[in-house]
PDB file of C-alpha atoms in Angstrom:
ATOM      1  CA  MET A   1      96.245  84.976 106.188  1.00  0.00           C
ATOM      2  CA  VAL A   2      94.533  88.418 106.362  1.00  0.00           C
ATOM      3  CA  GLY A   3      97.335  90.032 104.336  1.00  0.00           C
ATOM      4  CA  SER A   4      96.940  87.599 101.438  1.00  0.00           C
ATOM      5  CA  ALA A   5      93.127  88.238 101.346  1.00  0.00           C
ATOM      6  CA  ILE A   6      93.745  91.952 101.289  1.00  0.00           C
ATOM      7  CA  PHE A   7      96.118  91.846  98.401  1.00  0.00           C
ATOM      8  CA  SER A   8      94.134  89.449  96.232  1.00  0.00           C
ATOM      9  CA  THR A   9      91.374  92.001  95.767  1.00  0.00           C
ATOM     10  CA  PRO A  10      93.420  94.664  93.818  1.00  0.00           C
ATOM     11  CA  GLU A  11      94.775  92.023  91.479  1.00  0.00           C
ATOM     12  CA  ALA A  12      91.213  91.214  90.452  1.00  0.00           C
ATOM     13  CA  GLN A  13      90.775  94.962  89.723  1.00  0.00           C
ATOM     14  CA  ALA A  14      93.670  95.113  87.298  1.00  0.00           C
ATOM     15  CA  GLU A  15      92.304  96.204  84.004  1.00  0.00           C
ATOM     16  CA  PRO A  16      93.335  95.790  80.359  1.00  0.00           C
ATOM     17  CA  VAL A  17      94.490  98.919  78.600  1.00  0.00           C
ATOM     18  CA  GLN A  18      91.469 100.767  77.200  1.00  0.00           C
ATOM     19  CA  ALA A  19      90.851 103.970  75.346  1.00  0.00           C
ATOM     20  CA  PRO A  20      93.848 106.258  75.471  1.00  0.00           C
ATOM     21  CA  GLY A  21      93.753 109.480  77.637  1.00  0.00           C
ATOM     22  CA  LYS A  22      96.306 112.167  77.942  1.00  0.00           C
ATOM     23  CA  ILE A  23      99.697 110.614  78.475  1.00  0.00           C
ATOM     24  CA  VAL A  24     101.346 112.400  81.354  1.00  0.00           C
ATOM     25  CA  GLN A  25     104.613 110.474  81.560  1.00  0.00           C
ATOM     26  CA  ASN A  26     106.551 107.417  80.534  1.00  0.00           C
ATOM     27  CA  GLY A  27     109.186 106.236  83.031  1.00  0.00           C
ATOM     28  CA  ARG A  28     109.982 104.060  86.051  1.00  0.00           C
ATOM     29  CA  ALA A  29     107.569 103.340  88.900  1.00  0.00           C
ATOM     30  CA  SER A  30     108.094 101.799  92.272  1.00  0.00           C
ATOM     31  CA  TRP A  31     105.973 101.073  95.282  1.00  0.00           C
ATOM     32  CA  TYR A  32     106.075 102.397  98.803  1.00  0.00           C
ATOM     33  CA  GLY A  33     104.419 101.389 101.970  1.00  0.00           C
ATOM     34  CA  PRO A  34     106.611  99.969 104.618  1.00  0.00           C
ATOM     35  CA  GLY A  35     107.046 102.665 107.268  1.00  0.00           C
ATOM     36  CA  PHE A  36     104.466 104.904 105.674  1.00  0.00           C
ATOM     37  CA  HIS A  37     101.292 102.792 106.289  1.00  0.00           C
ATOM     38  CA  GLY A  38      99.021 104.719 108.719  1.00  0.00           C
ATOM     39  CA  ARG A  39     100.929 107.975 108.394  1.00  0.00           C
ATOM     40  CA  LYS A  40      99.540 111.250 106.896  1.00  0.00           C
ATOM     41  CA  THR A  41     100.052 111.779 103.230  1.00  0.00           C
ATOM     42  CA  ALA A  42     100.865 115.245 101.758  1.00  0.00           C
ATOM     43  CA  SER A  43      97.090 115.549 101.010  1.00  0.00           C
ATOM     44  CA  GLY A  44      96.320 115.057 104.695  1.00  0.00           C
ATOM     45  CA  GLU A  45      94.681 111.661 104.422  1.00  0.00           C
ATOM     46  CA  THR A  46      95.998 108.533 106.116  1.00  0.00           C
ATOM     47  CA  PHE A  47      98.074 106.381 103.850  1.00  0.00           C
ATOM     48  CA  ASP A  48      96.869 102.828 103.368  1.00  0.00           C
ATOM     49  CA  THR A  49      99.141 100.591 101.337  1.00  0.00           C
ATOM     50  CA  ASN A  50      96.117  98.453 100.511  1.00  0.00           C
ATOM     51  CA  ASP A  51      94.306 101.284  98.674  1.00  0.00           C
ATOM     52  CA  LEU A  52      94.710 101.984  94.996  1.00  0.00           C
ATOM     53  CA  THR A  53      96.643 105.279  95.427  1.00  0.00           C
ATOM     54  CA  ALA A  54      99.928 106.828  94.314  1.00  0.00           C
ATOM     55  CA  ALA A  55     102.379 109.658  94.889  1.00  0.00           C
ATOM     56  CA  HIS A  56     103.156 112.086  92.033  1.00  0.00           C
ATOM     57  CA  ARG A  57     105.338 115.228  92.080  1.00  0.00           C
ATOM     58  CA  THR A  58     102.934 117.602  90.373  1.00  0.00           C
ATOM     59  CA  LEU A  59      99.520 116.215  89.579  1.00  0.00           C
ATOM     60  CA  PRO A  60      96.695 117.617  91.779  1.00  0.00           C
ATOM     61  CA  PHE A  61      95.506 115.546  94.661  1.00  0.00           C
ATOM     62  CA  GLY A  62      92.515 113.553  93.720  1.00  0.00           C
ATOM     63  CA  THR A  63      93.543 113.134  90.083  1.00  0.00           C
ATOM     64  CA  ARG A  64      92.913 109.679  88.677  1.00  0.00           C
ATOM     65  CA  VAL A  65      95.486 108.140  86.427  1.00  0.00           C
ATOM     66  CA  ARG A  66      95.751 104.816  84.677  1.00  0.00           C
ATOM     67  CA  VAL A  67      99.246 103.296  85.265  1.00  0.00           C
ATOM     68  CA  VAL A  68     100.236 100.720  82.604  1.00  0.00           C
ATOM     69  CA  ASN A  69     103.008  98.242  83.207  1.00  0.00           C
ATOM     70  CA  LYS A  70     104.858  98.174  79.834  1.00  0.00           C
ATOM     71  CA  ARG A  71     106.191  94.678  80.488  1.00  0.00           C
ATOM     72  CA  THR A  72     102.919  92.936  81.444  1.00  0.00           C
ATOM     73  CA  GLY A  73     100.411  95.204  79.699  1.00  0.00           C
ATOM     74  CA  LYS A  74      98.312  95.295  82.890  1.00  0.00           C
ATOM     75  CA  SER A  75      96.919  98.557  84.088  1.00  0.00           C
ATOM     76  CA  VAL A  76      95.400  99.940  87.163  1.00  0.00           C
ATOM     77  CA  VAL A  77      93.508 103.189  87.950  1.00  0.00           C
ATOM     78  CA  VAL A  78      94.891 104.970  90.984  1.00  0.00           C
ATOM     79  CA  ARG A  79      94.162 108.235  92.795  1.00  0.00           C
ATOM     80  CA  ILE A  80      96.969 110.731  93.543  1.00  0.00           C
ATOM     81  CA  ASN A  81      97.021 111.411  97.253  1.00  0.00           C
ATOM     82  CA  ASP A  82     100.641 111.991  98.108  1.00  0.00           C
ATOM     83  CA  ARG A  83     103.882 113.689  96.789  1.00  0.00           C
ATOM     84  CA  GLY A  84     106.873 111.855  95.415  1.00  0.00           C
ATOM     85  CA  PRO A  85     108.635 109.858  94.301  1.00  0.00           C
ATOM     86  CA  TYR A  86     111.893 111.107  95.825  1.00  0.00           C
ATOM     87  CA  ALA A  87     114.103 108.394  94.258  1.00  0.00           C
ATOM     88  CA  HIS A  88     116.006 109.610  91.259  1.00  0.00           C
ATOM     89  CA  GLY A  89     114.524 108.679  87.882  1.00  0.00           C
ATOM     90  CA  ARG A  90     111.099 107.609  89.077  1.00  0.00           C
ATOM     91  CA  VAL A  91     107.857 109.230  87.791  1.00  0.00           C
ATOM     92  CA  ILE A  92     105.305 107.708  90.218  1.00  0.00           C
ATOM     93  CA  ASP A  93     105.249 105.803  93.572  1.00  0.00           C
ATOM     94  CA  LEU A  94     102.475 103.294  93.809  1.00  0.00           C
ATOM     95  CA  SER A  95     100.846 101.820  96.936  1.00  0.00           C
ATOM     96  CA  LYS A  96     101.762  98.170  97.368  1.00  0.00           C
ATOM     97  CA  ALA A  97      98.258  97.071  96.287  1.00  0.00           C
ATOM     98  CA  SER A  98      98.483  99.203  93.090  1.00  0.00           C
ATOM     99  CA  ALA A  99     101.923  97.829  92.166  1.00  0.00           C
ATOM    100  CA  GLN A 100     100.788  94.296  92.827  1.00  0.00           C
ATOM    101  CA  ALA A 101      97.787  94.769  90.645  1.00  0.00           C
ATOM    102  CA  ILE A 102     100.003  95.411  87.599  1.00  0.00           C
ATOM    103  CA  GLY A 103     102.792  93.020  88.481  1.00  0.00           C
ATOM    104  CA  ILE A 104     105.404  95.339  89.845  1.00  0.00           C
ATOM    105  CA  SER A 105     107.373  93.957  92.870  1.00  0.00           C
ATOM    106  CA  GLY A 106     110.281  96.397  92.742  1.00  0.00           C
ATOM    107  CA  VAL A 107     110.709  98.921  89.951  1.00  0.00           C
ATOM    108  CA  GLY A 108     108.981  98.747  86.566  1.00  0.00           C
ATOM    109  CA  SER A 109     108.597 100.633  83.349  1.00  0.00           C
ATOM    110  CA  VAL A 110     105.180 102.353  83.071  1.00  0.00           C
ATOM    111  CA  THR A 111     103.032 104.821  81.156  1.00  0.00           C
ATOM    112  CA  VAL A 112     100.944 107.202  83.281  1.00  0.00           C
ATOM    113  CA  VAL A 113      97.743 108.331  81.603  1.00  0.00           C
ATOM    114  CA  GLN A 114      95.620 111.060  83.200  1.00  0.00           C
ATOM    115  CA  LEU A 115      91.870 110.231  83.123  1.00  0.00           C
TER     116      LEU A 115
END
């Protein structure tokens, strides 16, 4: 019951696409979390799969980006706090909460906009 309450909050924070920023990338996004929750990220903070965070290969830690799910049109603002993704063909790895907020349960097509 606690898990469902935790994950309902980010869904409420999903935002419609607003004014465009600098498009960083278009590509595939996935989510990560199982096995990483509670471990240190590349930035040194503790990874929490319930936070609105993401891993990106090159953006500086602390950068905020809007990730837009091209299929649903939903977007979420996340903070980069880790490095990755390491799976071929992916441009960003989202925390589970971030992925759920925009309707990604596996891999999805996204636009990443730096704010």
